[in-house]
XYZ file of C-alpha atoms in Angstrom:
346
model
C 89.771 260.180 -115.676
C 89.226 256.481 -116.257
C 89.060 254.346 -113.136
C 91.897 252.055 -114.184
C 94.195 255.078 -114.536
C 93.677 256.220 -110.955
C 96.763 256.194 -108.808
C 96.625 253.960 -105.755
C 97.961 255.015 -102.368
C 98.327 252.933 -99.217
C 98.351 254.836 -95.913
C 99.359 253.296 -92.595
C 97.861 255.197 -89.670
C 94.924 256.268 -91.856
C 92.581 256.694 -88.875
C 94.934 259.166 -87.164
C 95.102 262.939 -87.502
C 97.546 263.039 -90.430
C 96.118 259.934 -92.085
C 92.625 261.407 -92.197
C 93.780 264.707 -93.739
C 96.047 262.911 -96.221
C 93.223 260.555 -97.233
C 90.993 263.587 -97.910
C 93.716 265.237 -99.998
C 94.373 262.100 -102.077
C 90.655 261.545 -102.670
C 90.434 265.136 -103.936
C 93.262 264.244 -106.337
C 91.273 261.214 -107.541
C 93.471 258.566 -105.925
C 92.175 255.158 -104.963
C 92.947 255.232 -101.233
C 93.722 252.169 -99.125
C 94.488 252.232 -95.417
C 95.971 250.004 -92.729
C 93.962 249.494 -89.562
C 94.890 247.406 -86.544
C 92.496 244.687 -85.489
C 90.742 246.020 -82.441
C 87.613 245.249 -80.451
C 86.468 248.838 -80.966
C 88.161 250.471 -83.978
C 88.139 254.260 -83.888
C 87.059 255.663 -87.260
C 85.927 259.010 -85.861
C 88.351 261.029 -88.010
C 87.541 259.170 -91.252
C 83.839 258.375 -90.811
C 82.825 261.050 -93.314
C 84.970 259.479 -96.093
C 84.692 255.821 -95.063
C 82.649 254.760 -98.129
C 85.465 256.055 -100.402
C 88.236 254.140 -98.605
C 89.357 250.510 -98.686
C 90.646 249.422 -95.272
C 92.872 246.421 -94.571
C 93.573 244.797 -91.215
C 97.218 244.391 -90.343
C 99.998 245.679 -88.138
C 103.401 247.307 -88.575
C 104.795 244.679 -86.199
C 103.646 241.862 -88.523
C 105.504 241.534 -91.841
C 103.133 238.811 -93.102
C 100.073 241.072 -92.941
C 101.967 243.987 -94.529
C 103.232 241.809 -97.390
C 99.761 240.437 -98.063
C 98.233 243.932 -98.222
C 100.956 245.539 -100.374
C 100.853 242.652 -102.876
C 97.043 242.742 -103.006
C 96.727 246.531 -103.382
C 99.930 247.126 -105.397
C 99.960 250.884 -104.717
C 102.152 253.399 -106.535
C 102.653 255.300 -103.254
C 102.932 254.201 -99.641
C 102.680 256.755 -96.837
C 103.876 255.338 -93.521
C 102.104 257.456 -90.898
C 101.418 254.589 -88.494
C 103.378 254.680 -85.234
C 103.295 254.554 -81.495
C 103.282 258.326 -81.651
C 103.132 259.582 -78.078
C 106.592 260.647 -76.901
C 105.883 260.469 -73.163
C 104.321 256.985 -73.485
C 107.352 255.705 -75.398
C 109.340 255.808 -72.137
C 106.860 253.267 -70.705
C 106.791 250.927 -73.738
C 110.239 251.300 -75.340
C 110.430 247.825 -76.909
C 107.008 248.121 -78.532
C 107.916 251.607 -79.791
C 111.169 250.312 -81.309
C 109.365 247.425 -83.020
C 106.556 249.489 -84.574
C 108.256 252.840 -85.228
C 111.693 251.488 -86.132
C 111.597 247.908 -87.410
C 108.121 248.455 -88.916
C 109.747 250.728 -91.513
C 112.349 248.076 -92.320
C 109.524 245.569 -92.886
C 107.748 247.879 -95.353
C 110.916 248.776 -97.272
C 111.922 245.113 -97.551
C 108.492 244.320 -99.002
C 108.803 247.162 -101.551
C 112.343 246.087 -102.524
C 111.300 242.483 -103.108
C 107.844 243.061 -104.608
C 108.064 246.266 -106.663
C 111.029 248.656 -106.229
C 109.144 251.333 -108.217
C 106.683 251.954 -105.344
C 107.321 255.397 -103.840
C 107.619 255.498 -100.057
C 107.041 258.350 -97.599
C 108.272 257.980 -94.027
C 106.776 260.178 -91.315
C 109.931 261.343 -89.623
C 109.903 263.855 -86.795
C 111.510 266.956 -85.321
C 112.011 264.879 -82.155
C 115.101 263.507 -83.953
C 116.809 266.818 -83.123
C 116.029 266.413 -79.406
C 118.824 268.154 -77.562
C 119.251 270.571 -80.413
C 122.709 271.162 -81.835
C 121.781 274.242 -83.886
C 118.933 276.740 -84.188
C 116.905 276.661 -86.360
C 117.005 273.014 -87.411
C 117.444 272.052 -91.082
C 117.961 268.826 -93.050
C 121.681 269.087 -92.182
C 121.328 269.589 -88.405
C 122.906 266.719 -86.393
C 120.413 264.476 -84.597
C 120.346 263.987 -80.815
C 117.208 261.966 -79.934
C 115.967 262.193 -76.338
C 113.216 259.545 -76.110
C 112.588 255.921 -77.129
C 110.165 257.344 -79.715
C 112.832 259.567 -81.267
C 115.446 256.784 -81.168
C 113.087 254.401 -82.993
C 112.320 257.120 -85.536
C 116.069 257.684 -86.010
C 116.505 253.987 -86.866
C 113.656 254.391 -89.371
C 115.190 257.565 -90.824
C 118.536 255.924 -91.569
C 116.815 252.773 -92.859
C 115.031 254.945 -95.452
C 118.334 256.585 -96.455
C 120.036 253.171 -96.620
C 117.382 251.603 -98.876
C 117.381 254.698 -101.090
C 121.151 254.659 -101.517
C 121.648 250.883 -101.403
C 118.742 249.699 -103.548
C 117.723 252.799 -105.496
C 114.249 252.992 -103.928
C 112.229 256.193 -104.129
C 112.013 256.699 -100.353
C 111.729 260.036 -98.515
C 111.826 261.190 -94.920
C 109.510 264.066 -94.067
C 111.024 265.633 -90.945
C 107.843 267.266 -89.710
C 107.721 269.674 -86.801
C 104.688 269.724 -84.501
C 101.496 269.903 -86.519
C 98.123 270.039 -84.830
C 94.416 270.334 -85.617
C 90.980 269.811 -84.081
C 91.593 266.099 -84.874
C 94.694 265.919 -82.676
C 94.645 263.209 -80.001
C 93.544 264.447 -76.594
C 96.792 263.472 -74.841
C 98.953 265.752 -77.023
C 99.733 269.000 -75.235
C 98.180 271.431 -77.758
C 94.856 269.572 -77.838
C 94.971 268.917 -74.097
C 95.157 272.695 -73.593
C 92.377 273.679 -76.033
C 90.058 270.925 -74.817
C 90.639 271.862 -71.163
C 90.004 275.550 -71.900
C 86.709 274.646 -73.581
C 85.658 272.320 -70.780
C 86.577 274.852 -68.070
C 84.682 277.575 -69.971
C 81.601 275.308 -69.952
C 82.081 274.486 -66.252
C 82.873 270.837 -67.001
C 86.423 270.781 -65.638
C 88.142 272.375 -62.644
C 91.759 272.699 -63.733
C 94.437 271.855 -66.278
C 97.542 269.915 -65.240
C 100.676 270.331 -67.390
C 104.395 269.621 -67.392
C 107.160 271.799 -68.818
C 105.670 275.239 -69.595
C 108.950 276.514 -70.984
C 109.300 273.906 -73.762
C 109.309 275.698 -77.126
C 107.613 274.154 -80.148
C 107.173 274.993 -83.815
C 103.415 274.447 -84.224
C 101.730 274.202 -87.629
C 98.432 272.938 -89.048
C 98.271 269.253 -89.983
C 96.188 269.915 -93.104
C 98.965 272.152 -94.495
C 101.598 269.538 -93.704
C 99.992 266.560 -95.476
C 100.210 268.513 -98.743
C 103.978 268.583 -98.211
C 103.997 264.784 -97.783
C 102.278 264.356 -101.138
C 104.600 266.834 -102.862
C 107.667 264.886 -101.662
C 106.543 261.831 -103.639
C 105.907 263.834 -106.839
C 109.502 265.004 -107.361
C 111.980 263.726 -109.991
C 114.198 262.261 -107.274
C 113.695 261.289 -103.634
C 115.055 263.570 -100.922
C 114.411 264.344 -97.270
C 112.677 267.567 -96.226
C 111.985 269.579 -93.087
C 108.389 270.843 -92.884
C 107.923 273.576 -90.276
C 106.549 277.081 -89.816
C 109.856 278.632 -88.758
C 108.374 280.230 -85.633
C 108.467 278.858 -82.114
C 106.049 279.284 -79.196
C 106.354 278.222 -75.566
C 103.754 275.936 -74.044
C 103.107 278.788 -71.574
C 102.299 281.261 -74.383
C 100.007 278.707 -76.055
C 98.153 278.267 -72.744
C 97.810 282.014 -72.219
C 96.496 282.759 -75.718
C 94.073 279.809 -75.558
C 92.544 280.894 -72.241
C 92.430 284.496 -73.452
C 90.423 283.297 -76.465
C 87.751 281.738 -74.205
C 87.710 284.755 -71.876
C 89.446 283.151 -68.887
C 92.389 285.326 -67.759
C 95.223 283.531 -65.990
C 97.076 284.983 -63.043
C 100.463 283.253 -62.875
C 101.896 282.818 -59.395
C 105.064 281.313 -57.987
C 107.735 279.647 -60.058
C 108.836 276.181 -61.111
C 106.799 273.252 -59.843
C 104.776 275.381 -57.419
C 103.516 277.648 -60.206
C 99.744 277.888 -60.485
C 97.300 279.955 -62.422
C 94.375 281.285 -60.411
C 91.066 282.662 -61.655
C 88.603 283.981 -59.079
C 90.448 281.933 -56.481
C 90.028 278.715 -58.484
C 93.107 276.845 -59.640
C 93.189 276.648 -63.421
C 96.748 275.554 -64.167
C 98.829 273.113 -62.141
C 102.341 271.966 -62.941
C 102.980 268.296 -62.199
C 106.279 266.371 -62.341
C 104.229 263.499 -63.810
C 104.123 265.314 -67.144
C 107.829 266.058 -67.384
C 109.801 263.707 -69.615
C 112.848 261.884 -68.166
C 114.884 263.676 -70.869
C 113.304 266.925 -72.039
C 113.385 268.527 -75.483
C 113.503 272.252 -74.830
C 113.581 274.061 -78.162
C 112.324 273.013 -81.593
C 112.164 275.450 -84.503
C 112.489 274.331 -88.098
C 113.766 276.031 -91.231
C 111.596 274.878 -94.163
C 113.644 276.748 -96.812
C 114.437 273.597 -98.817
C 110.768 272.541 -98.957
C 109.773 276.072 -100.019
C 112.394 276.164 -102.760
C 112.136 272.620 -104.149
C 108.531 271.644 -103.390
C 106.911 275.063 -103.535
C 105.457 274.251 -100.109
C 104.797 276.653 -97.293
C 102.533 276.681 -94.260
C 99.360 278.705 -94.677
C 98.228 278.735 -91.025
C 99.999 280.468 -88.121
C 99.908 279.315 -84.510
C 97.228 281.831 -83.433
C 94.893 280.807 -86.269
C 95.549 277.164 -85.395
C 94.817 277.724 -81.698
C 91.554 279.541 -82.498
C 90.460 276.803 -84.875
C 91.166 274.142 -82.237
C 89.607 275.870 -79.241
C 86.427 276.837 -81.123
C 86.077 273.274 -82.366
C 86.472 272.067 -78.761
C 83.971 274.651 -77.494
C 81.443 273.149 -79.919
C 82.449 269.597 -79.071
C 81.995 270.131 -75.324
C 78.929 272.409 -75.453
C 76.265 270.961 -73.133
C 73.226 269.285 -74.739
C 74.451 269.646 -78.285
C 75.295 266.981 -80.803
C 78.443 268.322 -82.355
C 80.980 266.789 -84.639
C 84.704 267.058 -85.003
C 85.952 269.635 -87.501
């Protein structure tokens, strides 16, 4: 294919988990890939180092319309994937205004730029299952009423309806991907799935004494990030823009994820007590502690998505189940934390 015929994509959050997998996918499809990075004294390119020479990165911020406008007009992409966000739910309770500005108004800034510069640009918004929060029906579909339970989810709800509004009001090709939890060895270390697999690896290597968690009974629909970014791309290839749930359709408690992870590294857990006093002991050594610090002020107890629409209209389905995902993550972390070895992220 001739270079001038290559499609251009612009990804915000390109250095994150989803951004790195999406960049790989688009490069495989011969896209010219551009990414947004925040100016920082020590930028973290760990997830995209291996493809850095094939990317064009631009400094800017979702809270700054001037930088976004400059980049979009310079790059003039056919597709924009907005994966950038203050993405940690628990932290959003501590920085609610910042979360609202980046995760909510940031989307308005991008859509305004598209509307005024080139309304033909296709836009993907990384929406979230956290919109369902205090769930009103099980499983959750595109038609399930929203009930957000965190500043993160509330900001994302503003973004969701802004996408719908610009699609209906201005005829933009703009989609919301309502993605349920999707993890990988590239997941940030503060997210519960990665926190568990990394702790199991470190404890197995004798580098850590215990794992401290919050709500063990929270249920999540966990999939593999690499599967999910394919769904993002498919949403922007359709004849008309629509919103889609991407999920595996199965749910797992945090407790079950912990148990299967520690089983995988050969560390059996003996659960004792109940509630906040519950601990897991192994050879008299505390492995699991439950701390109120890790409970959210308003908890989301049960998330399980029904991806039937995405399967039917996009031909998308998850290829990786939660056990395969857990094994992939914990074995990557066992390598990463192995003493005296130079190992790289999967």
